[in-house]
PDB file of C-alpha atoms in Angstrom:
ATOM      1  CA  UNK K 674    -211.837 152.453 165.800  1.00  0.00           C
ATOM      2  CA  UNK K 675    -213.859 154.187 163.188  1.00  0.00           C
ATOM      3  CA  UNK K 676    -213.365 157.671 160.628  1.00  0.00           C
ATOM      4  CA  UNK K 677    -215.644 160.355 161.905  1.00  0.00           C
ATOM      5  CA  UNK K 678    -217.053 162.848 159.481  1.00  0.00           C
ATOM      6  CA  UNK K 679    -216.136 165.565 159.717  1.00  0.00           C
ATOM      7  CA  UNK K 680    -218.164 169.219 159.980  1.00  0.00           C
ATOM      8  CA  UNK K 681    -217.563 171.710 157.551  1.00  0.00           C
ATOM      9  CA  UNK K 682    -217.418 175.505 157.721  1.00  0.00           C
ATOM     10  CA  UNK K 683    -220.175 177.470 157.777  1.00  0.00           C
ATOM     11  CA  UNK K 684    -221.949 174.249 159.391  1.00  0.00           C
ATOM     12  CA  UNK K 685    -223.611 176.124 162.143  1.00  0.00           C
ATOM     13  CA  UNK K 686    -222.922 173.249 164.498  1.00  0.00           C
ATOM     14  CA  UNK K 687    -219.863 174.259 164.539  1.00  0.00           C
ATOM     15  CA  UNK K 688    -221.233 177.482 166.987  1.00  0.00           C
ATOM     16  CA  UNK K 689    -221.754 174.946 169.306  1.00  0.00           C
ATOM     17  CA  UNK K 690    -219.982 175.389 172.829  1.00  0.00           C
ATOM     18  CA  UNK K 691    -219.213 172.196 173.819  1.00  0.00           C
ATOM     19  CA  UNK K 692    -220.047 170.466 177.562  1.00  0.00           C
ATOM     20  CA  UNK K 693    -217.875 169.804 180.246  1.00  0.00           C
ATOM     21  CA  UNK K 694    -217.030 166.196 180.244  1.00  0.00           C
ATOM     22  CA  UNK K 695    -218.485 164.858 183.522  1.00  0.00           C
ATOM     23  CA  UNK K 696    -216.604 161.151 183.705  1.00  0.00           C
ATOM     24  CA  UNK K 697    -214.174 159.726 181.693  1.00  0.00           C
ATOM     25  CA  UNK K 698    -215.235 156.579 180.758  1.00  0.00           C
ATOM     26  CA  UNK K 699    -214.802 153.561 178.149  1.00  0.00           C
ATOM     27  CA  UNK K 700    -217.263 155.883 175.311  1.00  0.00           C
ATOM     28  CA  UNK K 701    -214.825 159.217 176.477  1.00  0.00           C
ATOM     29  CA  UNK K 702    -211.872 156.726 175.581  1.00  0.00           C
ATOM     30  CA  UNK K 703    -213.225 154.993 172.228  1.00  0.00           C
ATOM     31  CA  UNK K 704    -214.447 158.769 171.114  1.00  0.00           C
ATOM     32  CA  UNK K 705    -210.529 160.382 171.652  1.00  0.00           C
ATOM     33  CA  UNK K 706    -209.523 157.197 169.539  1.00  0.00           C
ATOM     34  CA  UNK K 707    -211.961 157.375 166.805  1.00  0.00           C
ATOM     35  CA  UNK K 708    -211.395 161.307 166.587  1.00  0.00           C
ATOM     36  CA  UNK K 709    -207.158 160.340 166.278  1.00  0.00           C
ATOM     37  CA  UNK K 710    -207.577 157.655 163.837  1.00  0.00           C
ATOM     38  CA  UNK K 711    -209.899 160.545 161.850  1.00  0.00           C
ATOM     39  CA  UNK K 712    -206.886 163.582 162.679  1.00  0.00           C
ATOM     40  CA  UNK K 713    -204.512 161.357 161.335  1.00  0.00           C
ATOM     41  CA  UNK K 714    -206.355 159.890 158.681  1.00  0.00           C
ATOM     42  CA  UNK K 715    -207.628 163.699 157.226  1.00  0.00           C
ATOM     43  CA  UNK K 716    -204.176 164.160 157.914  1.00  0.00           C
ATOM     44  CA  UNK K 717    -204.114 167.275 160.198  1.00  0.00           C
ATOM     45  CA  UNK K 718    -202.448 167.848 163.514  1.00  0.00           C
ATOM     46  CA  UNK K 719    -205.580 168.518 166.077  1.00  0.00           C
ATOM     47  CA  UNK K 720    -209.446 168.041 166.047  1.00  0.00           C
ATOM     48  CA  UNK K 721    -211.801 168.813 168.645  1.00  0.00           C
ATOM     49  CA  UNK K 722    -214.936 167.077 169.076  1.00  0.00           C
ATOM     50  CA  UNK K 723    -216.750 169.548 168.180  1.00  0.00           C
ATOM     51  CA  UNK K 724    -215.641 169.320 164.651  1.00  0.00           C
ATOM     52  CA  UNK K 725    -217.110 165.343 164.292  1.00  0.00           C
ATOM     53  CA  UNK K 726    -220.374 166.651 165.827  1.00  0.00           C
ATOM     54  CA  UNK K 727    -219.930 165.583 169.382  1.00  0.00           C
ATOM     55  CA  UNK K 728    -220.379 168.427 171.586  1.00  0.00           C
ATOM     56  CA  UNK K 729    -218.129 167.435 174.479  1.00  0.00           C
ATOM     57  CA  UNK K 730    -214.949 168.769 175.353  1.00  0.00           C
ATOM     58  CA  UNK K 731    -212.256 166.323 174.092  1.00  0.00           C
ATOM     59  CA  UNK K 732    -209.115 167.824 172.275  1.00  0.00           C
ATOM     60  CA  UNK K 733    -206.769 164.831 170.752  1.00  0.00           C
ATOM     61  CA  UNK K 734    -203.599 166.736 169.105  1.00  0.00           C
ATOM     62  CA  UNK K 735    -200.436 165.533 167.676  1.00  0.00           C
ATOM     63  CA  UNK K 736    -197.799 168.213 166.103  1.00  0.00           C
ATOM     64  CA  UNK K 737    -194.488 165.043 165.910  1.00  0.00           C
ATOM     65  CA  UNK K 738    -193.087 164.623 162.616  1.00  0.00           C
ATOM     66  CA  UNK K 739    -193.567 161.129 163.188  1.00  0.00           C
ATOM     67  CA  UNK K 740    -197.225 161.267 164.468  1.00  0.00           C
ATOM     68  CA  UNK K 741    -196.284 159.083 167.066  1.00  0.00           C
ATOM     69  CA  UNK K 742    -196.664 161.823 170.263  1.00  0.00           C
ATOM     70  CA  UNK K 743    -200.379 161.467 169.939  1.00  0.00           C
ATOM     71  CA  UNK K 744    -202.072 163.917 173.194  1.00  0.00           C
ATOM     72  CA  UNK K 745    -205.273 163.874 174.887  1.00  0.00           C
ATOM     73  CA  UNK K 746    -207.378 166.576 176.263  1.00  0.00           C
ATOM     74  CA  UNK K 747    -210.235 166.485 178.245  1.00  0.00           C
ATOM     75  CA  UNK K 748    -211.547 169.847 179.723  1.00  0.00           C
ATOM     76  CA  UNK K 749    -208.835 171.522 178.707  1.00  0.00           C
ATOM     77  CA  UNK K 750    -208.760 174.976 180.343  1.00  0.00           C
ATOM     78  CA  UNK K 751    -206.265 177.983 179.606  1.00  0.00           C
ATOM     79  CA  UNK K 752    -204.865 179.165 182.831  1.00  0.00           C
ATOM     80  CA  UNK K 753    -202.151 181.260 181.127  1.00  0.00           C
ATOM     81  CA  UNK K 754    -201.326 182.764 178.101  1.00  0.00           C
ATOM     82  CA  UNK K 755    -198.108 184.678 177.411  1.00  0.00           C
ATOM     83  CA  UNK K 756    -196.351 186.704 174.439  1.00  0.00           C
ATOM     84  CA  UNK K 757    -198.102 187.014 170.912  1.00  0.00           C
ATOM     85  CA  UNK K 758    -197.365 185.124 167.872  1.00  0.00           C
ATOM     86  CA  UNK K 759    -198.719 185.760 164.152  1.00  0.00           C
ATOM     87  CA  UNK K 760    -199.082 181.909 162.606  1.00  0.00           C
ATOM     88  CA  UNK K 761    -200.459 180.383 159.406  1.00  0.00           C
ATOM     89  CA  UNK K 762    -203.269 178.173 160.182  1.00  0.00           C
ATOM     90  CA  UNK K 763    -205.290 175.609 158.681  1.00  0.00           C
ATOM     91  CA  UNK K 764    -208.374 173.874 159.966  1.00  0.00           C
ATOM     92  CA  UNK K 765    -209.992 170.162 159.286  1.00  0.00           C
ATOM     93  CA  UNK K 766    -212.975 171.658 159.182  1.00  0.00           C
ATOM     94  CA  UNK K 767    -211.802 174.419 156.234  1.00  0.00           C
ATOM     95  CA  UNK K 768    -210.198 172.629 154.018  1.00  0.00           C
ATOM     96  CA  UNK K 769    -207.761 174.532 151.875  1.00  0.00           C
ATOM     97  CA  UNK K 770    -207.827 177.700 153.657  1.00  0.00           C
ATOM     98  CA  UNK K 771    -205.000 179.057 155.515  1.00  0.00           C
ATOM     99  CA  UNK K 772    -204.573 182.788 156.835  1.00  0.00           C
ATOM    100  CA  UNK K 773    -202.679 184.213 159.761  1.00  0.00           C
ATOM    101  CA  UNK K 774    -203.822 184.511 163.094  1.00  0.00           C
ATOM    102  CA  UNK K 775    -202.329 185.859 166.973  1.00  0.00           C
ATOM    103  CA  UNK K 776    -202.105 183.583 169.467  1.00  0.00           C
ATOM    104  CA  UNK K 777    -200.563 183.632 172.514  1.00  0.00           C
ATOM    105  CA  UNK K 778    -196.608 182.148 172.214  1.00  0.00           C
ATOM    106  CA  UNK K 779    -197.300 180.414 175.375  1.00  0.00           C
ATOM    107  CA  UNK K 780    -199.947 178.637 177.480  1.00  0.00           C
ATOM    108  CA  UNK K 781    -200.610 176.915 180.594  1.00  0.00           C
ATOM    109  CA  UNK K 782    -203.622 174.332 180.425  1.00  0.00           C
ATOM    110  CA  UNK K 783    -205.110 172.122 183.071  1.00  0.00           C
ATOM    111  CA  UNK K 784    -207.189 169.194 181.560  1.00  0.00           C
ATOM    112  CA  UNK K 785    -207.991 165.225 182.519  1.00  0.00           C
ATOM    113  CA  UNK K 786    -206.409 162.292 181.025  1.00  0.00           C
ATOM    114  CA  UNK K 787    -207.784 159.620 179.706  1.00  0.00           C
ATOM    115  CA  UNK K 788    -207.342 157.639 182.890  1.00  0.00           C
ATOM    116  CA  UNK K 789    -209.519 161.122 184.579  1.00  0.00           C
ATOM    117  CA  UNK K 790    -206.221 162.595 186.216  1.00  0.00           C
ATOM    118  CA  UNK K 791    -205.866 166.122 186.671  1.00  0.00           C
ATOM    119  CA  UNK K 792    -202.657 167.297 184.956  1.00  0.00           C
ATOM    120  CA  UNK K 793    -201.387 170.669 184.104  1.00  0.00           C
ATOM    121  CA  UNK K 794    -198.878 171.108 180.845  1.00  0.00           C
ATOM    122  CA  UNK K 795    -197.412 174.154 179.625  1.00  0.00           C
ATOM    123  CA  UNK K 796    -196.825 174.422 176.220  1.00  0.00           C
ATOM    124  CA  UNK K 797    -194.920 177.073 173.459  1.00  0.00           C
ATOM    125  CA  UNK K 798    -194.835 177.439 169.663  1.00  0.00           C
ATOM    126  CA  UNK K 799    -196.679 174.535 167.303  1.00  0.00           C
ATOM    127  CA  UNK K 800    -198.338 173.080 170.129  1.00  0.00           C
ATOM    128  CA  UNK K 801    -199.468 176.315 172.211  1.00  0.00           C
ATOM    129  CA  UNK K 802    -201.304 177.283 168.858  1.00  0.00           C
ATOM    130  CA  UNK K 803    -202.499 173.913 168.246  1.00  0.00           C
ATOM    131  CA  UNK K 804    -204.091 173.854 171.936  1.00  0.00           C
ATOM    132  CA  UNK K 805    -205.556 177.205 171.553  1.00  0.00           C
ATOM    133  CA  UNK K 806    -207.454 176.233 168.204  1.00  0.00           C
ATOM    134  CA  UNK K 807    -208.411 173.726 169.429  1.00  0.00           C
ATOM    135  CA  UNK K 808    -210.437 174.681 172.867  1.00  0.00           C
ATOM    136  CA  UNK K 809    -211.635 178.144 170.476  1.00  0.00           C
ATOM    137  CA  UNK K 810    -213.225 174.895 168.763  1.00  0.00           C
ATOM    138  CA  UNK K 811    -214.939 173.508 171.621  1.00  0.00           C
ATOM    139  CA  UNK K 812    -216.043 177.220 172.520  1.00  0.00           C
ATOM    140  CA  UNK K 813    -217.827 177.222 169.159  1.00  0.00           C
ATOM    141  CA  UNK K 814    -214.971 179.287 167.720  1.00  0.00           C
ATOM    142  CA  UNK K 815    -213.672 178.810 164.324  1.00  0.00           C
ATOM    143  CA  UNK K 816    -210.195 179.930 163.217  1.00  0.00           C
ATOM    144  CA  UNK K 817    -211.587 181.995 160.492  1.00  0.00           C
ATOM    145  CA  UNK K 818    -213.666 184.189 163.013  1.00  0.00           C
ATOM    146  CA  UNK K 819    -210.541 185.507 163.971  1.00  0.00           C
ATOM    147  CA  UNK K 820    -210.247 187.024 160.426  1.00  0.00           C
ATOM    148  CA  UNK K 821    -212.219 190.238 158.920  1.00  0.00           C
ATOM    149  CA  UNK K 822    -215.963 190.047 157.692  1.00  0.00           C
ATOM    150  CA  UNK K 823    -214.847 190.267 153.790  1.00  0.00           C
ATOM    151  CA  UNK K 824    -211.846 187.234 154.453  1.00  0.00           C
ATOM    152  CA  UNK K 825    -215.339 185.459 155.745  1.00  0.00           C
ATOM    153  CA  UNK K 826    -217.005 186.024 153.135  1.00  0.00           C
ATOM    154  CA  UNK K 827    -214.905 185.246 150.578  1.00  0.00           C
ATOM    155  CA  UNK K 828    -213.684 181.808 152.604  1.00  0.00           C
ATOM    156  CA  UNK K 829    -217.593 180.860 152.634  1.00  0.00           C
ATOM    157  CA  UNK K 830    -218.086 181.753 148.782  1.00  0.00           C
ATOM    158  CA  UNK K 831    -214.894 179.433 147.946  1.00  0.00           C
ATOM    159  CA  UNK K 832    -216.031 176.425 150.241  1.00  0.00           C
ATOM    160  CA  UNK K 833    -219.510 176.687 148.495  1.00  0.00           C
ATOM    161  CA  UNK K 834    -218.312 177.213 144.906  1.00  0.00           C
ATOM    162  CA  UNK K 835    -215.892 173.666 146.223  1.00  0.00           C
ATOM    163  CA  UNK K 836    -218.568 171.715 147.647  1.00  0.00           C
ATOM    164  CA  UNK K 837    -221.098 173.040 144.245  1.00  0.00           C
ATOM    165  CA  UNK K 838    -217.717 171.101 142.180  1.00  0.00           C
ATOM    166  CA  UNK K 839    -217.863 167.833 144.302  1.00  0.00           C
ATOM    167  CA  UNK K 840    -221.427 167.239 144.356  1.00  0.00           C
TER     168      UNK K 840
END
């Protein structure tokens, strides 16, 4: 297994819509565990491929205490979305910024394993916003786009004024 790097908001690959993931095969498998060992590693709870610059849609998300209930996605599609919650959320790829956001309270999804099942889960809470955030990632969707042009702005001026302080 190996650390991916990962993207970084306003990294316009992150507009990206990620492709349909035709076959799942030994490189679908090795990329969901690479892109775990990275989630946990960063630590965070989710990370779509789209965040480590592979534009395919793979979701790997685990919301345990324990980070031992580790879940796979591939072509995850909502096919229901019920209620409306108002969350804090974080992202991998904006680091340090948190903000609330609605999301549905529940979902249905429909995705493959990694053994190229269908499988259908339904979800609520944690892991319902988790799955959400994560396909708006493979849609080329960032969490922040869900907040108001000047909460943009001043997200973008703070990660460049951060990145100005590590270089």
């Amino acid at each position: 297994m190996a650390l991916l790097p990962i993207l970084r908001f306003p990294d316009p690959r992150l507009k990206k819509v990620a492709q349909p993931v035709a076959e799942v095969d030994e490189s679908i498998r090795k990329l969901a565990a690479d892109m775990a060992e990275t989630m946990y590693e960063a630590p965070g709870i989710g990370l779509a491929a789209t965040q480590v610059d592979v534009h395919k849609r793979v979701v790997v998300i685990d919301v345990s205490e324990e980070k031992n209930e580790l879940r796979v996605f591939i072509n995850p599609e909502l096919s229901r979305c019920e209620g409306a919650q108002v969350g804090e959320e974080g992202c991998l790829s904006v680091p340090g910024i948190y903000d609330k956001v609605e999301r549905a309270e529940r979902v249905a999804i429909t995705y493959m394993d990694l053994d190229g099942s269908r499988r259908t889960l339904e979800a609520d809470g944690l892991l319902a916003v988790c799955i959400q955030h994560e396909i708006d990632h493979l849609n080329g969707t960032v969490f922040v786009d869900h907040l108001s042009q000047l909460k943009q702005l001043r997200i973008k001026n703070k990660l460049a004024k951060q990145a100005r302080v590590t270089a």
